[in-house]
């Protein structure tokens, strides 16, 4: 069979094809693999559980993108369904290429993250739990970090109220990529993420036996992306495969030193190369006898709908973890994780959205855990790490209290425990639960950025706006998507309002978009200049 000419200009490397031939037991499978290069890559979005339940977001997106809803622009015929479930990630959906979810205000508001469907497979296998300490070692641009953070959201006993529990250290070695990672963490409204720009070596020296789970989504030769990004074929060589495998072994050794007894490492790549994937995992296991492998999972474009991916689950043998009280937040057994989801034929069949709508999904949507009352109280009383010094500056505390009193609804004050406030120069942050000491680490985002101190006042940050829900604030401007003020707000214009005064959360379809400052019937635009765009 001839090699497909999907991209004549950039052929698939011959040595790569030889490797692939030896990977498949029979010739017909190799041919099916080659044929998959004639298909278009699958496109996926992952809904953000912090923003809303799966069914709420899905129904709204389908209405809007199909033109049934209050669309800003797009009007696409409704059949077939525009979104259909990704079987291995409850919040993941394939979308039809006719729609452009990346070009919509909802993308800027963090309602979803555009992520390659196969790449959604590693985090369900990492299985992060609310209240744990997690490390994402190679995290930019942030697909898997934002997916992990979604799984750390916990529903509290107050109906509809969630908390982002535990600590996620999200690291990226390259400064420019770390900045993009930080922006994506902000866009998704996350509060419990520490974004670092460190070498894995320095992190391992700093965090021995510290994390419950570690994701090593390693830099790799990228063979699985040859269909989606044909340019990746140009960078490929056998030497590059060997160099990547060596680097991956090194990263796994460092990850092992940062894992607590009984913890889990997930090692993933977007390559097919056995020299990188299985061989690296096997070398790791041979050198670390206290680990065992639970499973290796491979994604091939001719077997699943998605690009190439590899995931290995490597678990530390010790069954009982040490008993540090701040982590291992016990939650009730209720959960709909990916395994249950896959087994649920009413949801995982191919009818897509209509099935999701009619299926009896739990009240709060798939993918959440519901906290037992006791454990929520436990977590709240223990959520400050003893390593972390409380903010003592009385002037700053007074400014924050004045801001909270005038801007937040009374119940929302509990979202910002005073003992987790953190000042970096003029920037005020809310540190994540169990935040470690931050000195001598290169940190881009130490939790939730609350705002900037200016002339004795706090100017709230965009990150705070995207974290908040409309009910959390005293003043909000609720706009339907079809309102002409939406486009003007994102473009940076002043917009009209009625009775609002002072800091006002501008919301679209009930989701926060950014800040404005209201006075005399107009809202002065505080949407960040760098993010302004025309829709
Ligand atoms: N997990 C990310 C996501 O889901 O969006 C994708 C990570 S990408 C496959 C691998 C990352 O590792 C890249 O951002 C790359 O800059 C970073 N990297 C490259 N060399 C590294 C090294 N020596 N140590 C750690 N990370 C490295």
PDB file of N, CA and C in Angstrom, residues 21 27 87 91 137 149 206-207 261 333 353 367 371 379 424-425 437 452 507 519:
ATOM      1  N   UNK A  21       5.248  -0.107  11.249  1.00  0.00           N
ATOM      2  CA  UNK A  21       4.970  -1.427  10.659  1.00  0.00           C
ATOM      3  C   UNK A  21       5.284  -2.520  11.685  1.00  0.00           C
ATOM      4  N   UNK A  27      -0.554  -6.843   8.845  1.00  0.00           N
ATOM      5  CA  UNK A  27      -0.412  -5.858   7.767  1.00  0.00           C
ATOM      6  C   UNK A  27      -1.689  -5.015   7.608  1.00  0.00           C
ATOM      7  N   UNK A  87     -15.568   9.449  24.906  1.00  0.00           N
ATOM      8  CA  UNK A  87     -15.912   8.366  25.846  1.00  0.00           C
ATOM      9  C   UNK A  87     -15.078   8.344  27.124  1.00  0.00           C
ATOM     10  N   UNK A  91     -16.436  15.371  30.727  1.00  0.00           N
ATOM     11  CA  UNK A  91     -16.667  16.757  30.302  1.00  0.00           C
ATOM     12  C   UNK A  91     -16.148  17.039  28.898  1.00  0.00           C
ATOM     13  N   UNK A 137       4.007  18.331  35.981  1.00  0.00           N
ATOM     14  CA  UNK A 137       5.429  18.692  35.841  1.00  0.00           C
ATOM     15  C   UNK A 137       5.737  19.421  34.532  1.00  0.00           C
ATOM     16  N   UNK A 149      -7.579  20.519  37.501  1.00  0.00           N
ATOM     17  CA  UNK A 149      -8.224  21.471  38.417  1.00  0.00           C
ATOM     18  C   UNK A 149      -9.738  21.259  38.441  1.00  0.00           C
ATOM     19  N   UNK A 206      13.159  20.587  46.075  1.00  0.00           N
ATOM     20  CA  UNK A 206      12.307  21.352  46.970  1.00  0.00           C
ATOM     21  C   UNK A 206      11.148  20.525  47.549  1.00  0.00           C
ATOM     22  N   UNK A 207      10.673  19.548  46.803  1.00  0.00           N
ATOM     23  CA  UNK A 207       9.457  18.839  47.210  1.00  0.00           C
ATOM     24  C   UNK A 207       9.674  17.327  47.343  1.00  0.00           C
ATOM     25  N   UNK A 261       4.624   8.122  49.417  1.00  0.00           N
ATOM     26  CA  UNK A 261       4.377   6.669  49.404  1.00  0.00           C
ATOM     27  C   UNK A 261       2.900   6.389  49.105  1.00  0.00           C
ATOM     28  N   UNK A 333     -18.680   8.201  48.372  1.00  0.00           N
ATOM     29  CA  UNK A 333     -18.356   7.346  47.234  1.00  0.00           C
ATOM     30  C   UNK A 333     -19.019   7.787  45.945  1.00  0.00           C
ATOM     31  N   UNK A 353     -25.746  14.666  21.696  1.00  0.00           N
ATOM     32  CA  UNK A 353     -26.399  15.552  22.637  1.00  0.00           C
ATOM     33  C   UNK A 353     -27.790  15.107  23.026  1.00  0.00           C
ATOM     34  N   UNK A 367     -18.873  14.074  36.936  1.00  0.00           N
ATOM     35  CA  UNK A 367     -17.502  14.500  37.182  1.00  0.00           C
ATOM     36  C   UNK A 367     -17.305  15.188  38.507  1.00  0.00           C
ATOM     37  N   UNK A 371     -19.178  16.358  48.798  1.00  0.00           N
ATOM     38  CA  UNK A 371     -18.470  16.238  50.068  1.00  0.00           C
ATOM     39  C   UNK A 371     -19.405  15.802  51.172  1.00  0.00           C
ATOM     40  N   UNK A 379     -11.802  20.068  56.100  1.00  0.00           N
ATOM     41  CA  UNK A 379     -10.913  20.711  55.141  1.00  0.00           C
ATOM     42  C   UNK A 379     -10.801  22.204  55.422  1.00  0.00           C
ATOM     43  N   UNK A 424       2.532  40.104  47.171  1.00  0.00           N
ATOM     44  CA  UNK A 424       3.782  40.127  46.395  1.00  0.00           C
ATOM     45  C   UNK A 424       3.914  41.552  45.864  1.00  0.00           C
ATOM     46  N   UNK A 425       4.726  42.369  46.472  1.00  0.00           N
ATOM     47  CA  UNK A 425       4.803  43.774  46.059  1.00  0.00           C
ATOM     48  C   UNK A 425       3.445  44.420  46.256  1.00  0.00           C
ATOM     49  N   UNK A 437       5.890  26.956  51.319  1.00  0.00           N
ATOM     50  CA  UNK A 437       6.679  28.195  51.312  1.00  0.00           C
ATOM     51  C   UNK A 437       7.079  28.483  49.877  1.00  0.00           C
ATOM     52  N   UNK A 452      -4.627  44.617  42.519  1.00  0.00           N
ATOM     53  CA  UNK A 452      -3.423  45.437  42.678  1.00  0.00           C
ATOM     54  C   UNK A 452      -3.736  46.583  43.634  1.00  0.00           C
ATOM     55  N   UNK A 507     -21.542  40.247  33.362  1.00  0.00           N
ATOM     56  CA  UNK A 507     -21.833  38.818  33.159  1.00  0.00           C
ATOM     57  C   UNK A 507     -22.594  38.629  31.852  1.00  0.00           C
ATOM     58  N   UNK A 519     -20.925  54.137  37.117  1.00  0.00           N
ATOM     59  CA  UNK A 519     -21.218  55.448  37.703  1.00  0.00           C
ATOM     60  C   UNK A 519     -22.050  56.244  36.698  1.00  0.00           C
TER      61      UNK A 519
END
